[in-house]
Every structure is written in structure tokens, then in C-alpha cells.
Tab-separated table of C-alpha atoms in Angstrom:
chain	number	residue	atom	x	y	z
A	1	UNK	CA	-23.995	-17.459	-34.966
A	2	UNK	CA	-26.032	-14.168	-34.041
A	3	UNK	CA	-24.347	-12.086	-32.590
A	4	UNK	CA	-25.122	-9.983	-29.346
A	5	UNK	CA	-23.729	-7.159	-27.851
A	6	UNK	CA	-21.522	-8.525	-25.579
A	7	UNK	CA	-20.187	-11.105	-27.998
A	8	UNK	CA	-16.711	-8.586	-28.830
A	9	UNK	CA	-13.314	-8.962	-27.045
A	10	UNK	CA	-13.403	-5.716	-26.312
A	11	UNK	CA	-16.711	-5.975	-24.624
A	12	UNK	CA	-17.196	-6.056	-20.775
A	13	UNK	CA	-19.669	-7.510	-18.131
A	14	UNK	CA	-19.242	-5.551	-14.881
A	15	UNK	CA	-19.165	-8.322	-11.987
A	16	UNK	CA	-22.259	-8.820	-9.914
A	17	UNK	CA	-22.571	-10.602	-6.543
A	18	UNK	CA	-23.911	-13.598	-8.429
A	19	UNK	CA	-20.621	-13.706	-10.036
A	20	UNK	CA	-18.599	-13.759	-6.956
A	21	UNK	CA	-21.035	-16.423	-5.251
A	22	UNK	CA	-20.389	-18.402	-8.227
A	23	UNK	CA	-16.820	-18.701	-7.856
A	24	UNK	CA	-17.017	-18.802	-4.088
A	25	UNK	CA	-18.518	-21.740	-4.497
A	26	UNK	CA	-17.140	-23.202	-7.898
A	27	UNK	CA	-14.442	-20.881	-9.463
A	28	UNK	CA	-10.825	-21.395	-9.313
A	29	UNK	CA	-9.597	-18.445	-6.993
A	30	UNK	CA	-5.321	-18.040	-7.587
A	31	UNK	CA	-3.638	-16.105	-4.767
A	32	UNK	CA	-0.723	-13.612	-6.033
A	33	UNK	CA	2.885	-13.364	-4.037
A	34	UNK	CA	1.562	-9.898	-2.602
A	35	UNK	CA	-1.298	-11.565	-0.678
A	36	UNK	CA	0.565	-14.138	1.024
A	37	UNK	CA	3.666	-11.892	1.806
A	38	UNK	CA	1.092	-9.113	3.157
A	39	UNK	CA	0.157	-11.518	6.269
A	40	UNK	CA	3.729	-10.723	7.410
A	41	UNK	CA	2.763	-6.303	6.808
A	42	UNK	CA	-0.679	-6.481	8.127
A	43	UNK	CA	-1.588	-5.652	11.891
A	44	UNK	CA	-3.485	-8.043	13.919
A	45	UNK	CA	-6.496	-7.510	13.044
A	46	UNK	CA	-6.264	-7.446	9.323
A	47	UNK	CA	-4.229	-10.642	9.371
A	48	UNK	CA	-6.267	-12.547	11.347
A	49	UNK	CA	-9.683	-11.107	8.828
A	50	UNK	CA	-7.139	-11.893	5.900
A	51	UNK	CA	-6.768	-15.894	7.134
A	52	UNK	CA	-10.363	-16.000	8.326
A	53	UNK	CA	-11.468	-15.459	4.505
A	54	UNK	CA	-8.641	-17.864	2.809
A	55	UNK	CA	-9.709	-20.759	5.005
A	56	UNK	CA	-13.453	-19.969	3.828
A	57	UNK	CA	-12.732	-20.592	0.460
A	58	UNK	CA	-10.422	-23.226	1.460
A	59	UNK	CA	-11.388	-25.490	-0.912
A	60	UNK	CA	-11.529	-23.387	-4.200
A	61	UNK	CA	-7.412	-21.818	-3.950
A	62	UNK	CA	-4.940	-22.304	-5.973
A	63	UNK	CA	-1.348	-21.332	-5.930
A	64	UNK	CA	0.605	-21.304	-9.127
A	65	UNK	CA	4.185	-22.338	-8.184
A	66	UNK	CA	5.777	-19.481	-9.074
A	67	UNK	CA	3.982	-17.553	-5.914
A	68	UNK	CA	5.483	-20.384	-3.767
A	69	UNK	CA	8.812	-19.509	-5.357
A	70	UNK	CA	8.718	-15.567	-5.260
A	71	UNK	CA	7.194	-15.964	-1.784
A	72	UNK	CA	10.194	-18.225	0.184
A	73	UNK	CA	12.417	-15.969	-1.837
A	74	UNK	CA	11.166	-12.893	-0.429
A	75	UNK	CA	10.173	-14.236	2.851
A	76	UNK	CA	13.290	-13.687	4.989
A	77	UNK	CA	13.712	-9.706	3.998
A	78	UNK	CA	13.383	-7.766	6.609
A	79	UNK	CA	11.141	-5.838	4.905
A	80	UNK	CA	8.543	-8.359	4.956
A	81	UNK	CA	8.883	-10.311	8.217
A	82	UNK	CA	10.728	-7.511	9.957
A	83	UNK	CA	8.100	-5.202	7.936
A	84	UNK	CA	6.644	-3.219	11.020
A	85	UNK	CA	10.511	-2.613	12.578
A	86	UNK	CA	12.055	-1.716	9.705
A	87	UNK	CA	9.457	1.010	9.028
A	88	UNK	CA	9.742	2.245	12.078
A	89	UNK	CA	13.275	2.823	11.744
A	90	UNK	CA	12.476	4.403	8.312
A	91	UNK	CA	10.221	6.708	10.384
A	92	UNK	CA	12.868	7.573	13.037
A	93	UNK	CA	15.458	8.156	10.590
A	94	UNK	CA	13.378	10.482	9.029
A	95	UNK	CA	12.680	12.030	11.989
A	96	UNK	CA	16.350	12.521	12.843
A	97	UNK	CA	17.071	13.994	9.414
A	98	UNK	CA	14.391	16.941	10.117
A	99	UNK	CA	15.374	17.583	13.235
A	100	UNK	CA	19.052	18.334	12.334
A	101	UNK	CA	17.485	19.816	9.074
A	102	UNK	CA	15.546	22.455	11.960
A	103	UNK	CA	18.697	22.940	14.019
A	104	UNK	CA	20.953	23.718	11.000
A	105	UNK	CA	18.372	26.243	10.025
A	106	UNK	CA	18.038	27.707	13.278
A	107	UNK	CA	21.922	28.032	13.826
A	108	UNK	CA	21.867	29.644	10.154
A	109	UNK	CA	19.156	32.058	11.693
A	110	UNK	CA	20.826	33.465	14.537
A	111	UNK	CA	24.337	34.199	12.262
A	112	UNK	CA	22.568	35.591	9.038
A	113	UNK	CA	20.845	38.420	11.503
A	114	UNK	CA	23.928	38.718	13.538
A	115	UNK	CA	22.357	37.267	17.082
A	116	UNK	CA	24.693	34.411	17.358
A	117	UNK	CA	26.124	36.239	20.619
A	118	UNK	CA	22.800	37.283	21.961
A	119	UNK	CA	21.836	35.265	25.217
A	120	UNK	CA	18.006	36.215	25.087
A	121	UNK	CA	17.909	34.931	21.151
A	122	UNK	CA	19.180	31.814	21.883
A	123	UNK	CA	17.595	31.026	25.439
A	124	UNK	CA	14.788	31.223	23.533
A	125	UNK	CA	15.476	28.710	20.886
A	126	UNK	CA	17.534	26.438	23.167
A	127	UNK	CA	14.169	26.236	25.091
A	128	UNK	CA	12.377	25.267	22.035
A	129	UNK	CA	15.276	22.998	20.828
A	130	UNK	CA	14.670	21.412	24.168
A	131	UNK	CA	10.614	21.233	24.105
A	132	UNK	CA	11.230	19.318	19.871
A	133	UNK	CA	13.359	17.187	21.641
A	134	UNK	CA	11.079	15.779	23.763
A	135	UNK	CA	8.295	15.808	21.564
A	136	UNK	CA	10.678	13.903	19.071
A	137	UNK	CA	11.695	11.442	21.688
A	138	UNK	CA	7.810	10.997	22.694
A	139	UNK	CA	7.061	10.286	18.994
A	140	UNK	CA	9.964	8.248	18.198
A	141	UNK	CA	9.160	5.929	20.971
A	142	UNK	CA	5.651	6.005	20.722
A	143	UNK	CA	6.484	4.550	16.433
A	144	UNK	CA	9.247	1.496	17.933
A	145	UNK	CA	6.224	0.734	20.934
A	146	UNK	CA	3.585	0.239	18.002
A	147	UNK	CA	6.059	-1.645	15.982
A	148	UNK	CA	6.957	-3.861	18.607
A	149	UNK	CA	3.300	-4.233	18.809
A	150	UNK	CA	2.384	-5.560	15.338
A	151	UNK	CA	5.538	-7.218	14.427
A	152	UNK	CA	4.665	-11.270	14.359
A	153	UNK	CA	7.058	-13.001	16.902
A	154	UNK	CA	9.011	-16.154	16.701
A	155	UNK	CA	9.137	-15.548	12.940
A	156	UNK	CA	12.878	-16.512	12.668
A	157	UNK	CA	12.099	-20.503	12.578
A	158	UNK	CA	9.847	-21.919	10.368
A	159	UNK	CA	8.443	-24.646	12.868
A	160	UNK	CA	7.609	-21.284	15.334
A	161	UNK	CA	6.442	-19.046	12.439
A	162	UNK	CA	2.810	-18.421	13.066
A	163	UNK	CA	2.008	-17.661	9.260
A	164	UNK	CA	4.072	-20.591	8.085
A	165	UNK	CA	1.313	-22.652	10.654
A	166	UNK	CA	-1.564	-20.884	9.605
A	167	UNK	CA	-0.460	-21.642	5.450
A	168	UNK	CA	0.757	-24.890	5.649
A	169	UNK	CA	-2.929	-25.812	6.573
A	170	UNK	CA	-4.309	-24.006	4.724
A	171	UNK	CA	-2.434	-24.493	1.275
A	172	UNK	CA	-1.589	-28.227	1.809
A	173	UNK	CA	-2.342	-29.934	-1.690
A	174	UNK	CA	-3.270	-26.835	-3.166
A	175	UNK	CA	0.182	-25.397	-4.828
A	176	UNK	CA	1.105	-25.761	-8.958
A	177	UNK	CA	3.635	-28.430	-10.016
A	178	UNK	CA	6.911	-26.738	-10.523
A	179	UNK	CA	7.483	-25.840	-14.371
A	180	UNK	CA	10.647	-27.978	-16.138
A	181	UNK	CA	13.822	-26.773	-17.320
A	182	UNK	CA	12.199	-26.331	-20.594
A	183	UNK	CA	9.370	-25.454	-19.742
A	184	UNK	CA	11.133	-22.478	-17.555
A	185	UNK	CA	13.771	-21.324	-20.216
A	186	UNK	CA	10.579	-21.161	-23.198
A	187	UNK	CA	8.698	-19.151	-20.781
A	188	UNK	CA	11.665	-16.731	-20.137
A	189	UNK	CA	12.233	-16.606	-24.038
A	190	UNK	CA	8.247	-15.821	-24.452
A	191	UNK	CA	7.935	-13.193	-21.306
A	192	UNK	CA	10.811	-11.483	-23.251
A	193	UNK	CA	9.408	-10.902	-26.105
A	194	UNK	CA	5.658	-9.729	-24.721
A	195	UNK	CA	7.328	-7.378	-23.004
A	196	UNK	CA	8.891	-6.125	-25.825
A	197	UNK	CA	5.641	-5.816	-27.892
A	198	UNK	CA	3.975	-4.178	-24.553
A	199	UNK	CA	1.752	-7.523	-24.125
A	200	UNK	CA	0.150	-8.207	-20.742
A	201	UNK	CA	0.829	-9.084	-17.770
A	202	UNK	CA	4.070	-8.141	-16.591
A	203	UNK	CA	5.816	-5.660	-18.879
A	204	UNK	CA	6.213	-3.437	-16.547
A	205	UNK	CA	9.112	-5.163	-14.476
A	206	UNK	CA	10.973	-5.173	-17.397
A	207	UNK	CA	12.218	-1.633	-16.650
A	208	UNK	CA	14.213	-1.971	-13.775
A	209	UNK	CA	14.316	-5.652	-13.030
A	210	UNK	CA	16.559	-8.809	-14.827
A	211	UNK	CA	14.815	-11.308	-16.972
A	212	UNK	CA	14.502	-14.278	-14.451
A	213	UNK	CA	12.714	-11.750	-12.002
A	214	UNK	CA	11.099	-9.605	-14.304
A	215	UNK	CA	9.249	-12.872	-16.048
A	216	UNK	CA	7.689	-13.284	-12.799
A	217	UNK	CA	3.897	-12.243	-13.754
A	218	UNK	CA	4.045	-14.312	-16.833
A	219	UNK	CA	5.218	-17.381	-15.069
A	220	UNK	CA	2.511	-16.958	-13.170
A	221	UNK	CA	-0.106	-16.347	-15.588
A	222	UNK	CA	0.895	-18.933	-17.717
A	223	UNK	CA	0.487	-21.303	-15.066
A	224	UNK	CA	-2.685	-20.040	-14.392
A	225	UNK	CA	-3.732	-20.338	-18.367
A	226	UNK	CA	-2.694	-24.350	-17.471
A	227	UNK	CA	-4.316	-24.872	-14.425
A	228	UNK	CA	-7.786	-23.366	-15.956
A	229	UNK	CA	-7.209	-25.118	-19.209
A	230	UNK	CA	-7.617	-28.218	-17.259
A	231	UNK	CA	-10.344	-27.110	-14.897
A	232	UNK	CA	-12.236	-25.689	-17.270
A	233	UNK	CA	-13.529	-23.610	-14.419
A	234	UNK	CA	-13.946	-19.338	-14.236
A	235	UNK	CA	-10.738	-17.650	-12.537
A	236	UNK	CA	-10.651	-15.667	-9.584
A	237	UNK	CA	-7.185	-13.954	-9.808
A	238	UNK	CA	-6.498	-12.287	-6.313
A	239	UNK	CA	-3.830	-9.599	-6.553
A	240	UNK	CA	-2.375	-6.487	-4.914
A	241	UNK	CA	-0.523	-5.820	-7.692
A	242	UNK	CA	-2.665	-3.017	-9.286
A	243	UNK	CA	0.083	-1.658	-11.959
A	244	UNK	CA	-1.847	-0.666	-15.997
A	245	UNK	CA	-0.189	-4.880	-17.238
A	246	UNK	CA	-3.076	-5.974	-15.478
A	247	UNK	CA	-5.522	-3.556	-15.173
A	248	UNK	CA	-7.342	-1.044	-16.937
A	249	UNK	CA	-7.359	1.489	-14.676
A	250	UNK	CA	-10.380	3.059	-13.182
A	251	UNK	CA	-12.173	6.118	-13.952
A	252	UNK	CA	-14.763	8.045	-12.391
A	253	UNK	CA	-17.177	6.381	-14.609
A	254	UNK	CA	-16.274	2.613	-14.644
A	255	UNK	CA	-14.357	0.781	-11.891
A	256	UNK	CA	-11.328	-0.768	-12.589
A	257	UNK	CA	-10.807	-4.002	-14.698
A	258	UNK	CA	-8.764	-6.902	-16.109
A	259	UNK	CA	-6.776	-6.181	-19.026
A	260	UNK	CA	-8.847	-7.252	-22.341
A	261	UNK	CA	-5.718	-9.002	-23.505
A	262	UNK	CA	-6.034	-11.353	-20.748
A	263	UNK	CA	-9.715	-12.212	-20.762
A	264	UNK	CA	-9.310	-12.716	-24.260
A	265	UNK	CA	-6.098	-14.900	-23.711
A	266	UNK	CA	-8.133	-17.111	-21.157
A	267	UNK	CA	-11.173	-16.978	-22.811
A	268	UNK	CA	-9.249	-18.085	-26.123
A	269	UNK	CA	-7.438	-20.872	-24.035
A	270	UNK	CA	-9.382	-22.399	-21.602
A	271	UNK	CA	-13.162	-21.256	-22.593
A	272	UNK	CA	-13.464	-20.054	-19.318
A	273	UNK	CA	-13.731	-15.924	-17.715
A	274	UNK	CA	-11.325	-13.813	-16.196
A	275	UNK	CA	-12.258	-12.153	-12.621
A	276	UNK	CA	-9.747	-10.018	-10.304
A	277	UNK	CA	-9.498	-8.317	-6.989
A	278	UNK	CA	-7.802	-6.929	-4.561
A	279	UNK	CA	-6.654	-8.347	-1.687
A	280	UNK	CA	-9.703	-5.337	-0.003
A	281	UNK	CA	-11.912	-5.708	-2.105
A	282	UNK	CA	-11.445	-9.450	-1.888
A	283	UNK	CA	-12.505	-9.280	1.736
A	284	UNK	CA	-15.488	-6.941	1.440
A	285	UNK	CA	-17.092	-9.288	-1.069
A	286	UNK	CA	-16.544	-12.140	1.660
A	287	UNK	CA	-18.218	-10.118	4.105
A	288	UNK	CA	-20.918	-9.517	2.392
A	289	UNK	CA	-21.201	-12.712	0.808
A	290	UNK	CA	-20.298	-15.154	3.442
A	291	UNK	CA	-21.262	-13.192	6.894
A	292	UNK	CA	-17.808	-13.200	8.033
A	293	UNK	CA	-18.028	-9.874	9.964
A	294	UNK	CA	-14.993	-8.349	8.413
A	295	UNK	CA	-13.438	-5.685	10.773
A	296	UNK	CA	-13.966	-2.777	8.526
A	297	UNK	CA	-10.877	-1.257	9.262
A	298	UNK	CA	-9.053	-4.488	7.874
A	299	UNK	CA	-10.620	-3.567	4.047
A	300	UNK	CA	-9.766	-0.162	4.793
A	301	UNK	CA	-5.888	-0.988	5.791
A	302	UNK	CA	-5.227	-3.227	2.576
A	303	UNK	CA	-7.237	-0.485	-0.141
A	304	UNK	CA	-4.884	2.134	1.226
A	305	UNK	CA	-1.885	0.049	0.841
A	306	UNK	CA	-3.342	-0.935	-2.919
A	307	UNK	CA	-3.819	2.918	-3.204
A	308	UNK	CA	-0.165	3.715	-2.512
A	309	UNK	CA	1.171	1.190	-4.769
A	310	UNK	CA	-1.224	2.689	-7.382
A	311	UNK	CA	-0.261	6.126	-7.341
A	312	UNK	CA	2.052	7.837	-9.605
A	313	UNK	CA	5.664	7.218	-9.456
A	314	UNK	CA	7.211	9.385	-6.588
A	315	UNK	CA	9.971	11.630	-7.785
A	316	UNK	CA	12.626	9.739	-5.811
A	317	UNK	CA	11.267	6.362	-6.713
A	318	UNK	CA	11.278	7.546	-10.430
A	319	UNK	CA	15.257	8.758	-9.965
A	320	UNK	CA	15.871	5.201	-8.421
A	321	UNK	CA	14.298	3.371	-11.492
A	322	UNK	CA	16.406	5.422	-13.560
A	323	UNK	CA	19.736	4.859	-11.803
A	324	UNK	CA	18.477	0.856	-12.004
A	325	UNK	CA	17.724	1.216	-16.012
A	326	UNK	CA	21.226	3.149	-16.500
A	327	UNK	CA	23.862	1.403	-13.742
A	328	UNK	CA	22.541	-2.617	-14.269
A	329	UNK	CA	26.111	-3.464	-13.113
A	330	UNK	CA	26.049	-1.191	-10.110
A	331	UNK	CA	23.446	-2.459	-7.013
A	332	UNK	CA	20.999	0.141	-6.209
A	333	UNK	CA	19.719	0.564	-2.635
A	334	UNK	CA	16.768	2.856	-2.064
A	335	UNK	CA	16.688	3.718	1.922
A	336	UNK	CA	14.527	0.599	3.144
A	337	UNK	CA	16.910	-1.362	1.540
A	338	UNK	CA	19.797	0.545	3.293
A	339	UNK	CA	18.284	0.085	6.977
A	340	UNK	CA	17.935	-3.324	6.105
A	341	UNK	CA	20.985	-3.570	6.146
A	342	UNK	CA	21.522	-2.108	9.320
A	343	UNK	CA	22.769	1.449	8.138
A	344	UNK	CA	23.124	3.877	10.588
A	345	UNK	CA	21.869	7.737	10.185
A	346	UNK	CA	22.041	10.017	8.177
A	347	UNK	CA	21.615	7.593	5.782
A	348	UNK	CA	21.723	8.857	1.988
A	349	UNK	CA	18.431	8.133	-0.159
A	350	UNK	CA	19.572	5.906	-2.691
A	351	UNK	CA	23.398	4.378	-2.962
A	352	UNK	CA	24.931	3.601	-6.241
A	353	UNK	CA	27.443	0.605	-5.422
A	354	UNK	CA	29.672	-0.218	-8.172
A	355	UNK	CA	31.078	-3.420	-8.735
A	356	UNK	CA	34.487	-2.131	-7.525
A	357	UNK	CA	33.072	-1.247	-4.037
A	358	UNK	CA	32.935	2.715	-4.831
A	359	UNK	CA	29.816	3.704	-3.162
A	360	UNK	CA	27.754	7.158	-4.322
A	361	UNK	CA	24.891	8.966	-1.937
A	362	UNK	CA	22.115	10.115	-3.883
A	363	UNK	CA	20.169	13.107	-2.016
A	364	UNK	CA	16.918	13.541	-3.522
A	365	UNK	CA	15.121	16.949	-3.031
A	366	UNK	CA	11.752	17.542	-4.175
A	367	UNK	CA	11.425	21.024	-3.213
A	368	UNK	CA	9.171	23.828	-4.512
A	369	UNK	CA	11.940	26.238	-3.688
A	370	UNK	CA	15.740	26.040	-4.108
A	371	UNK	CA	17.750	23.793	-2.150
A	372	UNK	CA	19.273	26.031	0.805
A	373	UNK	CA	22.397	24.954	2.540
A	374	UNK	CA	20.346	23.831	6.235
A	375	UNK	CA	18.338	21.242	3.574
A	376	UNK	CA	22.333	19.508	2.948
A	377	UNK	CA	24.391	20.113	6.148
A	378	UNK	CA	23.759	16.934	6.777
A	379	UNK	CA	26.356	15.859	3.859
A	380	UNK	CA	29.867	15.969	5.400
A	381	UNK	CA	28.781	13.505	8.095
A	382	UNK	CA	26.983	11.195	6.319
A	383	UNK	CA	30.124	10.559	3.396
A	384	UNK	CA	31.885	9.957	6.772
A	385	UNK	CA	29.988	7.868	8.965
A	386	UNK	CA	29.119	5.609	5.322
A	387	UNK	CA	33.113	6.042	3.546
A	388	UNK	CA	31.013	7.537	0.641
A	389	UNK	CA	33.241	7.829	-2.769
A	390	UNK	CA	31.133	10.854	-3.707
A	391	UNK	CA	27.088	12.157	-3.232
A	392	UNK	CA	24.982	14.070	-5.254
A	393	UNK	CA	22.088	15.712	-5.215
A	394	UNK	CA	19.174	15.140	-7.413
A	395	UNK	CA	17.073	18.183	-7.275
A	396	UNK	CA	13.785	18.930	-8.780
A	397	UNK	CA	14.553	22.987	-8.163
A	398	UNK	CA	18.140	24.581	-8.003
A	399	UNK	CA	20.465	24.762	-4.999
A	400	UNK	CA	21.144	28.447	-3.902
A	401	UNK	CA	24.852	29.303	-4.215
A	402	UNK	CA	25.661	29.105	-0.696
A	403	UNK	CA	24.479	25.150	-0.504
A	404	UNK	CA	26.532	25.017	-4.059
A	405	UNK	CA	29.331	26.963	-2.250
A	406	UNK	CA	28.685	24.054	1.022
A	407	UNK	CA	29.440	21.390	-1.381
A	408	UNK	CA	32.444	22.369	-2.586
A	409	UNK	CA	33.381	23.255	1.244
A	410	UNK	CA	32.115	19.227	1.802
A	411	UNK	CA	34.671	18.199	-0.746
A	412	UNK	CA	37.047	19.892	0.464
A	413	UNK	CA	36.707	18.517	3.801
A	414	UNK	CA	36.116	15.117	2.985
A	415	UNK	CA	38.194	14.364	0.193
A	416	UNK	CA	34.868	12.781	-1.342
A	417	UNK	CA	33.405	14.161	-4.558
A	418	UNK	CA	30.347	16.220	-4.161
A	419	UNK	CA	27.695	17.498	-7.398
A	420	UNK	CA	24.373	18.381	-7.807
A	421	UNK	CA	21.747	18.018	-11.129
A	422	UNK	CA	18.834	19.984	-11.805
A	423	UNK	CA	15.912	17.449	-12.899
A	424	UNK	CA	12.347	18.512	-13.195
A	425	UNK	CA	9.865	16.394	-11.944
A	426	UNK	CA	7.515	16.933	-14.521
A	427	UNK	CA	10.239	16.028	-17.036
A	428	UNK	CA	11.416	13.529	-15.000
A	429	UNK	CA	11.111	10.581	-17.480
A	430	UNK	CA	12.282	12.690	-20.310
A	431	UNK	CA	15.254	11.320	-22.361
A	432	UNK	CA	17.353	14.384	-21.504
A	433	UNK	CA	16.836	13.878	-17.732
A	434	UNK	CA	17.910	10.313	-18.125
A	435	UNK	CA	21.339	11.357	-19.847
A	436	UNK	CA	21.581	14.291	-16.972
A	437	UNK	CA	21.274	11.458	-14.496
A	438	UNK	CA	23.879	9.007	-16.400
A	439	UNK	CA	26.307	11.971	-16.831
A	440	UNK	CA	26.094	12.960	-13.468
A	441	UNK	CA	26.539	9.507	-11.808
A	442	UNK	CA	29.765	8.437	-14.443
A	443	UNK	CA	31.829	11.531	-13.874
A	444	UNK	CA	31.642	11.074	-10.357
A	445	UNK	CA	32.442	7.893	-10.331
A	446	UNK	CA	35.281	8.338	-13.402
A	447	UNK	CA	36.338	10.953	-11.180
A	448	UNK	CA	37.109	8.669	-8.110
A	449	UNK	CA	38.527	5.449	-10.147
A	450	UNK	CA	40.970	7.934	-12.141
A	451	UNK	CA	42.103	8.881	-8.428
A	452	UNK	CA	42.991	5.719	-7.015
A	453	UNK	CA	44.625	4.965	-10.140
């Protein structure tokens, strides 16, 4: 064989639009979970561009099993068909927390200079108070109109469910054959140890999720290595899952890629090449190559979803995979989780529920300067109005000693243990911040099991 310069596994061909009309037309194009679920997220307008596509290439999708699975298990949240509600109540709640936040510091104002008794000083603010509440009111209806809005109705019945309609059309005959029991339980065995050695795709749910969920990408890719295997036709991969196990990320020189491990692992099995997109980019390439007239602001709505789920690691969304890794007997809710629920405000960020009931708040504070005791007065009602056992405060900068001195004034109040750790955001995945963290969380809750006892 002579060689060429593309014949390496670590050589790449960047896609053209020949490509793309090629598997339009002949490739084997496998939908992820994330697309179908993000028909219940979208607006109008991108749903109806997002199911104008799919039934365009109708007849070359594919649906590994395991999507069906992950996507009637996740269906019912009501963060996916409830999606535009429940972040509107996200929105509000947030919006509620500020505005006591401003109060608190306005009331702190007028007695640290000593014009609590002075009618002009507070006219003035009461005025203002009065002019934020309106403009809070205006906003927080104008968020629950648009919600209402968007959200998809009659989604509570599958026979009235208008993306249910609009799938079981389109996907009829076109779903994987369920794996076997033995099948199933290899795969787990094998998704464990790839994870372990860092292999693709997939290793990255193994940090804060259990084996039978975490195994999700690789059930799905394996099914996808099948399915080609007996096609023997190119793969279109569609995903909004954008995390490093299955890309290489993009630079400002080269866009962004499939893992080499997996065009290799294709290429190796089924003789056949990798291709991926995104859910946006998926239907730019349709408009351009099919003449679908795309809404533009459709592409635009899905990339900046991608983009967020792309992005860094927030520094409360890093704290709550911690408190996942460290408590795996304890159930962690982040705050959509907690209005999902149907928790009232103030609502604490995360909640650490142990086994035993014993629920601890987690504030997180990301703030360039120190935590000051408006940013936590907040505390006392929240432990009531949610029976918290204790809360803490996660804090990338330090509290000032009179929030310090408010927390023990909390405790004392509430009879619920209150604490605060120091963890740097730029350190944030640092083995010492992790042990702060576990520390923190087990003497607080030590604390509150030693008392009932």
C-alpha cells in the first residue's frame, strides 16, 4: 500500500458540502436524546424549523434505542415539558432574591449613617422601593406571559401531545432493537472500564452520575458501531452534547471535531466515516443544502444553547458536582430541580438531603468582594419556610464579620446550624477544596444527627 497523507488515524478531512449532500441523501444520520428532548425547550419557531428538517431526511434517521429510553425517561420532568414555566419561575425567584437582597441593603443604609429616623431619607427610598416594585412586577409578569406563550399545551397525555404526534410519524420503523440482558450488563462492565482509562465517548458522566446512567453515551455509541456495521453506510451523529468525550474542541484555527478515538473505532469496525453536528449547525447545512428557508433565528437559538452547555463549569455548578462526587448517598438538588418540585422562595441553591431526611441549604456566592450581611439576610427565613437542618455558605471570597456575626445570630434564632467555607474559584477543583467541601457538609450534618440523638 502507498501511503498518502491522509492515510493516519490521527489525520483529518474537514467536511465539505459534498459530504453533507452525501449523507443527506445516503448516510445513516443517528439523532442524540438532546435533540429530541429540545422540541419540548425550543420556541415556536425553532421547533417547528427543527421538525421541518427531521421529516426531510425522513428516510435516512436512525434512533439507537437507548435515545428512546433516556428520552421517555426524561420526558415527564418538568424541566423538559414544563421547560419554559419552570424557567420562568427560576427567573422570578431570582428576581425576588435581589429585590430583598436591595431592601436589606437599603435598611442597612439608613442605620449604618444613623438616618433610620429621618422622614426625608426614607420618603425618598420608600418612593424608589415603590417605583422597583413596579418595575419588578412589570418584568415578572412580562417572563410568566412569554412562558405561557412558548410552553407546548396539552402535553400531559400522550394521545394530545403535539411532539409525541409529530415523532411517532416521523420515527415509525426507524428506532434500534432494544439490547439483551447480556448484552446490557457487558456493555455496563465495558463503559466502566473506558471510563476509567479516559476512552471516548462518555467519560465524563462518570463524575457525578451512577453506572446505569452514566453508561448512557456508550450504549449509545455502541449501538451505533452495530447499526453501521451492518449498513456499511457513513454516520451522521447529530448531537447537542458538545462536552471534550466527543469532541475535540475548537480553536480559532480549526473548527471543532469528532474525537479521533471514535473515527478510528468506526472506521476500524464498520469501514465506514464518522460525521457530527449540532443540532444548529445541523439546520444551517439543511438550509443551505435543501432550500428549506430556515428562520435564522432558529440556528441562532439552538448554537447559543450548545454555547452554554459548552462553557466552562460555573462555580456553583462545579460546587454541586462536588457535593454529588462526595455525598452519593445523599440526593442533591440544584435550584431547577428544587422548583420542580414546587419549592417556594427563598429557595436555597443546592440542598444536600440525606438519607435520614436531614436537609442542608447550600448558598453559593461568587462574589469579587466579601460576602456582606444584606447578600445572607435572606437565611433565617428560608431554614424556616424549608425546616432546613443547617445551611452554609460556599463562598468564593470571605464573609465580613458582621454576615459571620448574622450567622451565628441565624443559629441562634433558628435552632438550625449555620457555617460558611472559603473556596476559590480558581482552585475550585483542587483536592483541598474538595476536602473543605466534605468537611464542611459532615460536621454539619454530624452536628445535627448527634442532636437528635
Amino acid at each position: 500500500m502507498r501511503r498518502g497523507i491522509f492515510d493516519c488515524d490521527d489525520a483529518y478531512r474537514t467536511p465539505v458540502r459534498e459530504d453533507y449532500e452525501r449523507l443527506f441523501t445516503h448516510g445513516l444520520i443517528a439523532l442524540d436524546t438532546n435533540v429530541l428532548l429540545n422540541l419540548y425547550r425550543s420556541n415556536n419557531h425553532t421547533r417547528r424549523d427543527t421538525f421541518s428538517v427531521l421529516k426531510k431526511l425522513r428516510d435516512r434517521i436512525w434512533v439507537p434505542h437507548q435515545v428512546l429510553s433516556e428520552f421517555w425517561r426524561n420526558r415527564d420532568l418538568p424541566s423538559v415539558r414544563g421547560h419554559h414555566r419552570t424557567k420562568a419561575k427560576e427567573t422570578c425567584a431570582a428576581l425576588d432574591k435581589a429585590h430583598r437582597s436591595m431592601n436589606d441593603a437599603l435598611d442597612r443604609w439608613l442605620k449604618d449613617v444613623h438616618l433610620s429616623n429621618d422622614a426625608n431619607a426614607r420618603d425618598h427610598l420608600n418612593r424608589n422601593r415603590s417605583s422597583m416594585e413596579i418595575v419588578l412586577t412589570s418584568l415578572k409578569s412580562f417572563i410568566q406571559s412569554q412562558a405561557e406563550r412558548d410552553a407546548l399545551k396539552d402535553v400531559s397525555a400522550t394521545h394530545s401531545d403535539p411532539v409525541l404526534s409529530e415523532l411517532e410519524a416521523l420515527l415509525h420503523g426507524r428506532i434500534g432493537e432494544p439490547a439483551s440482558e447480556a448484552t446490557l450488563t457487558s456493555a455496563l462492565k465495558e463503559a466502566e472500564k473506558r471510563a476509567e482509562k479516559r476512552i471516548p465517548p462518555g467519560y465524563e458522566d462518570f463524575k457525578d452520575k451512577p453506572i446505569e446512567k452514566a453508561a448512557g453515551d456508550y450504549l449509545l455509541w455502541s449501538q451505533i458501531l452495530d447499526e453501521a456495521e451492518h449498513r456499511k453506510s457513513d454516520v451522521l451523529l447529530v448531537t447537542g452534547d458538545v462536552k471534550p468525550d466527543w469532541w475535540i474542541t475548537a480553536s480559532s484555527h480549526t473548527p471543532a471535531r469528532p474525537r479521533t478515538e471514535l473515527v478510528v473505532e468506526l472506521r476500524n469496525r464498520a469501514g465506514v466515516q464518522l460525521y457530527m453536528l449540532t443540532p444548529s449547525q445541523l439546520l444551517a447545512q439543511a438550509n443551505e443544502i435543501l432550500d428549506l428557508r430556515v428562520d435564522e433565528r432558529s440556528v441562532h437559538d439552538l448554537a447559543t444553547a450548545e454555547q452554554d452547555y459548552a462553557d466552562p463549569l460555573p462555580y456553583s455548578r462545579a460546587i454541586e458536582l462536588m457535593l454529588r462526587q462526595q455525598f452519593t448517598e445523599a440526593q442533591v438538588l440544584n435550584l431547577e430541580e428544587q422548583l420542580d418540585n414546587g419549592m417556594r422562595t427563598p429557595i436555597p441553591d443546592l440542598a444536600v438531603i440525606h438519607p435520614d431526611g436531614t436537609t442542608i441549604g447550600i448558598e453559593v456566592k461568587k462574589y469579587t468582594q466579601g460576602v456582606k450581611v444584606e447578600d445572607i439576610r435572606y437565611v433565617a427565613e428560608m431554614i424556616t419556610q424549608h425546616r432546613l437542618a443547617a445551611v452554609l455558605v460556599v463562598t468564593h471570597n470571605s464573609l465580613t464579620t458582621q454576615a459571620i456575626e448574622h450567622l451565628g445570630h441565624v443559629a441562634s434564632k433558628t435552632g438550625a446550624r449555620t457555617a460558611w467555607v472559603q473556596i476559590k474559584s480558581e482552585f475550585v477543583d483542587d483536592l483541598g477544596s474538595y476536602e473543605a467541601l466534605r468537611m464542611s457538609v459532615e460536621n454539619l450534618s454530624a452536628f445535627h444527627r448527634a442532636e437528635d440523638v
